[in-house]
Amino acid sequence: MKAEDKKIIYTLLKTADAYECGYTREKFAGEPVFANDTELSFPGSTRESRQNRDVEMSGSSPNMTQGLSLDELNAKILRCTRCGLARTRNNVVPGMGVEHPDVLVIGEGPGHDEDMQGLPFVGKAGVLLDRMLAAIGLDRKSNCYIANIVKCRPPENRNPMPDEQAACFSFLEAQIHILKPKMILCMGKIAIEKITGQNISINAQHGEFFEYNGIPVMPTYHPSALLRNEELKRPAWEDLKKFKRRLDAIKAN
Ligand code: URA
């Protein structure tokens, strides 16, 4: 539905409600932000279509990115008002890194520092992430791109809600389609669950390989989890070494 249509329906309901009650209810105080529903739609954005993903994604259909460059896509992301996070954010955080990366790193969503700077993983967790990546020869300036499941900060650093993740996901799908990373590293449960569409136990399944449209994907512990629990650093390091072996093999072919 178009933003203007939503606004018309909202105004009608508001008028009818005020007429019925004889006053304007609190819930109507303040105007919501309306957005078009189908700004971007990419194959694979629903669970059902993901089942057919291998077939759909085997070619590189130009209309999947609607001809957008990464800069154009990120400019669209910067203007997004698809979900409530648009009302509380300071900055949108589309992502950063090189345009044809070896590795796409996917986090959960921006925190306070990222929201203030408009850049992903720039706080404490980001410093640790950069160290983890450097240990296996990766960095956002030369061979990685870093993005998140949601591009705006969830208030109080709560987990992004399913509807917020759903509203944002086609942006990530489009980024992946443009970036064409050789491998994807998912930091934590939220990222791997959204990418695979499966329930994942990070404790039991970190370091396993999954696939997204033919791209190998590995989940490991989120750097924030490593900051809270030092004991997770050893298994995370084992994951990273395994990830690097697979990346080296892909690059050697
Ligand atoms: N945590 C995330 O998941 N993403 C960021 O960008 C920063 C912290």
Coordinates of C-alpha atoms and ligand atoms in Angstrom, one line a residue:
M1 CA 0.0 0.0 0.0
K2 CA 1.2 3.5 -0.8
A3 CA 2.1 5.9 2.0
E4 CA -0.6 8.4 0.9
D5 CA -3.3 5.7 1.0
K6 CA -2.3 4.7 4.5
K7 CA -2.5 8.4 5.5
I8 CA -6.0 8.7 4.1
I9 CA -7.2 5.6 5.9
Y10 CA -5.6 6.8 9.1
T11 CA -7.2 10.2 8.8
L12 CA -10.7 8.7 8.2
L13 CA -10.3 6.4 11.2
K14 CA -9.1 9.2 13.4
T15 CA -12.1 11.4 12.4
A16 CA -14.6 8.5 12.9
D17 CA -13.0 7.8 16.3
A18 CA -13.2 11.4 17.4
Y19 CA -16.8 11.6 16.3
E20 CA -17.8 8.4 18.2
C21 CA -16.0 9.4 21.4
G22 CA -16.6 13.1 21.3
Y23 CA -12.9 13.7 21.9
T24 CA -9.5 12.8 20.3
R25 CA -8.0 9.8 22.0
E26 CA -4.5 9.8 23.3
K27 CA -3.5 7.1 20.9
F28 CA -4.0 9.6 18.0
A29 CA -1.8 12.2 19.6
G30 CA 1.2 12.7 17.3
E31 CA 1.3 11.8 13.6
P32 CA 2.8 8.4 12.6
V33 CA 5.3 8.2 9.8
F34 CA 3.9 6.4 6.8
A35 CA 5.9 4.5 4.2
N36 CA 5.2 2.7 0.9
D37 CA 5.1 -1.1 1.5
T38 CA 6.7 -2.4 -1.6
E39 CA 9.6 0.0 -2.1
L40 CA 12.0 -2.9 -2.7
S41 CA 11.0 -6.5 -3.2
F42 CA 13.6 -9.2 -3.9
P43 CA 13.2 -12.9 -4.6
G44 CA 13.8 -14.8 -1.4
S45 CA 12.2 -12.3 0.9
T46 CA 9.6 -14.7 2.1
R47 CA 10.2 -18.1 3.8
E48 CA 8.4 -19.8 0.9
S49 CA 10.4 -18.1 -1.8
R50 CA 13.6 -18.9 0.1
Q51 CA 12.9 -22.6 -0.5
N52 CA 13.2 -21.9 -4.2
R53 CA 16.2 -19.7 -3.6
D54 CA 18.8 -21.9 -5.3
V55 CA 16.9 -21.8 -8.6
E56 CA 16.1 -18.1 -8.3
M57 CA 19.6 -16.9 -7.4
S58 CA 21.6 -19.1 -9.6
G59 CA 21.7 -16.4 -12.3
S60 CA 22.3 -12.7 -11.7
S61 CA 19.0 -11.3 -12.8
P62 CA 19.4 -7.5 -13.1
N63 CA 15.9 -6.7 -11.8
M64 CA 16.8 -8.2 -8.4
T65 CA 18.7 -5.1 -7.6
Q66 CA 16.5 -3.0 -9.8
G67 CA 19.7 -1.7 -11.4
L68 CA 20.8 0.0 -8.2
S69 CA 24.4 0.5 -7.3
L70 CA 25.5 0.0 -3.8
D71 CA 25.6 3.8 -3.2
E72 CA 22.1 4.1 -4.6
L73 CA 20.8 1.3 -2.5
N74 CA 22.4 2.7 0.6
A75 CA 21.0 6.2 -0.2
K76 CA 17.5 4.5 -0.2
I77 CA 18.3 2.8 3.1
L78 CA 19.2 6.2 4.6
R79 CA 15.7 7.6 3.8
C80 CA 13.9 4.5 5.1
T81 CA 10.8 4.9 7.3
R82 CA 9.4 1.4 7.0
C83 CA 9.3 0.7 10.8
G84 CA 9.1 2.4 14.1
L85 CA 12.9 2.4 14.6
A86 CA 12.9 5.4 12.2
R87 CA 11.4 7.5 14.9
T88 CA 14.0 6.9 17.6
R89 CA 17.2 6.7 15.5
N90 CA 19.8 9.4 15.3
N91 CA 21.4 8.0 12.1
V92 CA 20.7 5.1 9.8
V93 CA 23.6 2.6 9.6
P94 CA 23.5 1.0 6.1
G95 CA 27.0 -0.6 6.4
M96 CA 30.6 -0.1 5.4
G97 CA 33.4 -1.8 3.6
V98 CA 34.6 -2.6 0.1
E99 CA 32.2 -3.2 -2.8
H100 CA 33.2 -6.7 -3.8
P101 CA 34.3 -8.2 -0.5
D102 CA 35.6 -11.6 0.2
V103 CA 33.5 -11.6 3.3
L104 CA 30.2 -10.0 4.4
V105 CA 30.0 -9.8 8.2
I106 CA 26.4 -9.5 9.5
G107 CA 25.6 -8.2 12.9
E108 CA 22.3 -7.7 14.7
G109 CA 21.7 -3.9 14.7
P110 CA 23.4 -0.6 15.6
G111 CA 24.1 0.2 19.2
H112 CA 24.6 3.7 20.7
D113 CA 28.0 4.5 19.1
E114 CA 26.9 3.2 15.7
D115 CA 23.7 5.2 15.9
M116 CA 25.7 8.4 16.8
Q117 CA 28.2 7.9 14.0
G118 CA 26.1 6.2 11.3
L119 CA 28.7 3.4 11.0
P120 CA 28.5 -0.3 11.9
F121 CA 30.5 -1.9 14.8
V122 CA 32.4 1.2 15.9
G123 CA 31.9 0.8 19.7
K124 CA 33.6 -1.7 22.1
A125 CA 32.2 -4.7 20.3
G126 CA 33.4 -3.2 17.0
V127 CA 37.0 -2.9 18.3
L128 CA 36.9 -6.6 19.2
L129 CA 35.3 -7.5 15.9
D130 CA 38.1 -5.7 14.0
R131 CA 40.6 -7.7 16.1
M132 CA 38.9 -11.0 15.4
L133 CA 38.8 -10.2 11.6
A134 CA 42.4 -9.0 11.6
A135 CA 43.5 -12.4 13.1
I136 CA 42.3 -14.1 10.0
G137 CA 43.5 -11.5 7.5
L138 CA 40.3 -9.6 7.1
D139 CA 39.5 -6.0 7.5
R140 CA 36.7 -3.6 6.5
K141 CA 39.1 -1.4 4.5
S142 CA 40.4 -4.0 2.1
N143 CA 38.3 -7.2 1.9
C144 CA 35.2 -7.1 4.0
Y145 CA 31.8 -5.4 4.1
I146 CA 30.0 -5.0 7.5
A147 CA 26.2 -4.8 7.7
N148 CA 23.5 -5.5 10.1
I149 CA 20.1 -7.2 10.1
V150 CA 18.4 -3.9 11.0
K151 CA 19.9 -0.6 10.0
C152 CA 18.5 1.5 12.8
R153 CA 19.2 1.2 16.5
P154 CA 16.6 -0.6 18.6
P155 CA 16.0 1.6 21.7
E156 CA 17.9 0.5 24.8
N157 CA 19.8 -2.0 22.7
R158 CA 16.9 -4.5 22.8
N159 CA 16.8 -7.2 20.2
P160 CA 15.2 -6.1 17.0
M161 CA 11.6 -7.3 16.8
P162 CA 10.5 -9.7 14.1
D163 CA 8.5 -7.0 12.3
E164 CA 11.5 -4.7 12.4
Q165 CA 13.8 -7.4 11.0
A166 CA 11.2 -8.2 8.3
A167 CA 10.8 -4.6 7.3
C168 CA 14.6 -4.3 6.9
F169 CA 15.5 -7.6 5.4
S170 CA 15.1 -6.8 1.7
F171 CA 17.7 -4.2 2.1
L172 CA 20.2 -6.8 3.3
E173 CA 19.1 -9.2 0.5
A174 CA 19.8 -6.4 -2.0
Q175 CA 23.2 -5.6 -0.4
I176 CA 24.2 -9.3 -0.7
H177 CA 23.1 -9.4 -4.3
I178 CA 25.2 -6.4 -5.2
L179 CA 28.2 -7.2 -3.0
K180 CA 28.4 -10.9 -4.0
P181 CA 30.6 -11.9 -1.1
K182 CA 32.5 -15.2 -1.3
M183 CA 31.4 -16.0 2.3
I184 CA 29.2 -14.6 5.0
L185 CA 30.1 -14.5 8.7
C186 CA 27.1 -14.1 11.0
M187 CA 27.7 -12.6 14.4
G188 CA 25.3 -14.2 16.8
K189 CA 21.9 -15.8 16.8
I190 CA 19.7 -13.0 15.4
A191 CA 21.9 -12.7 12.2
I192 CA 22.1 -16.4 11.5
E193 CA 18.4 -17.1 12.2
K194 CA 17.3 -14.3 9.9
I195 CA 19.7 -15.4 7.1
T196 CA 18.8 -19.1 7.2
G197 CA 15.2 -18.8 8.3
Q198 CA 15.9 -21.5 10.8
N199 CA 15.9 -21.7 14.6
I200 CA 19.6 -21.9 15.6
S201 CA 21.3 -22.6 18.9
I202 CA 24.4 -20.5 18.8
N203 CA 26.0 -22.6 21.6
A204 CA 25.4 -25.8 19.7
Q205 CA 25.8 -24.7 16.1
H206 CA 28.5 -22.0 16.1
G207 CA 31.1 -22.9 13.6
E208 CA 28.8 -25.0 11.4
F209 CA 28.4 -24.1 7.7
F210 CA 25.0 -23.1 6.3
E211 CA 24.2 -21.6 2.9
Y212 CA 22.5 -18.5 1.6
N213 CA 21.8 -18.6 -2.1
G214 CA 24.9 -20.7 -2.7
I215 CA 27.1 -18.6 -0.4
P216 CA 28.7 -20.4 2.6
V217 CA 27.6 -18.9 5.8
M218 CA 29.0 -19.5 9.3
P219 CA 27.6 -18.3 12.6
T220 CA 29.9 -17.5 15.5
Y221 CA 29.6 -15.7 18.8
H222 CA 28.7 -12.0 18.7
P223 CA 31.6 -9.9 20.0
S224 CA 29.3 -8.5 22.7
A225 CA 28.9 -12.1 24.0
L226 CA 32.7 -12.5 24.0
L227 CA 33.0 -9.2 26.0
R228 CA 30.6 -10.6 28.6
N229 CA 32.1 -14.1 28.7
E230 CA 35.8 -14.6 28.1
E231 CA 35.4 -18.3 28.0
L232 CA 33.7 -18.0 24.6
K233 CA 36.8 -16.6 23.0
R234 CA 38.5 -20.0 22.5
P235 CA 35.5 -21.6 20.6
A236 CA 35.1 -18.3 18.6
W237 CA 38.8 -18.5 17.6
E238 CA 38.3 -22.1 16.4
D239 CA 35.3 -21.0 14.3
L240 CA 37.4 -18.2 12.7
K241 CA 40.2 -20.6 11.8
K242 CA 37.7 -23.0 10.2
F243 CA 36.1 -20.0 8.4
K244 CA 39.5 -18.9 7.0
R245 CA 40.4 -22.4 5.8
R246 CA 37.1 -22.5 3.7
L247 CA 37.7 -18.9 2.4
D248 CA 41.3 -19.8 1.4
A249 CA 40.0 -22.9 -0.4
I250 CA 37.4 -20.8 -2.3
K251 CA 40.0 -18.3 -3.3
A252 CA 42.4 -21.0 -4.5
N253 CA 39.8 -22.3 -7.0
Ligands
URA1 N1 26.4 -4.8 17.4 C1 25.8 -5.2 16.2 O1 25.2 -6.2 16.1 N2 26.0 -4.3 15.2 C2 26.7 -3.2 15.3 O2 26.8 -2.5 14.3 C3 27.2 -2.8 16.5 C4 27.0 -3.7 17.6

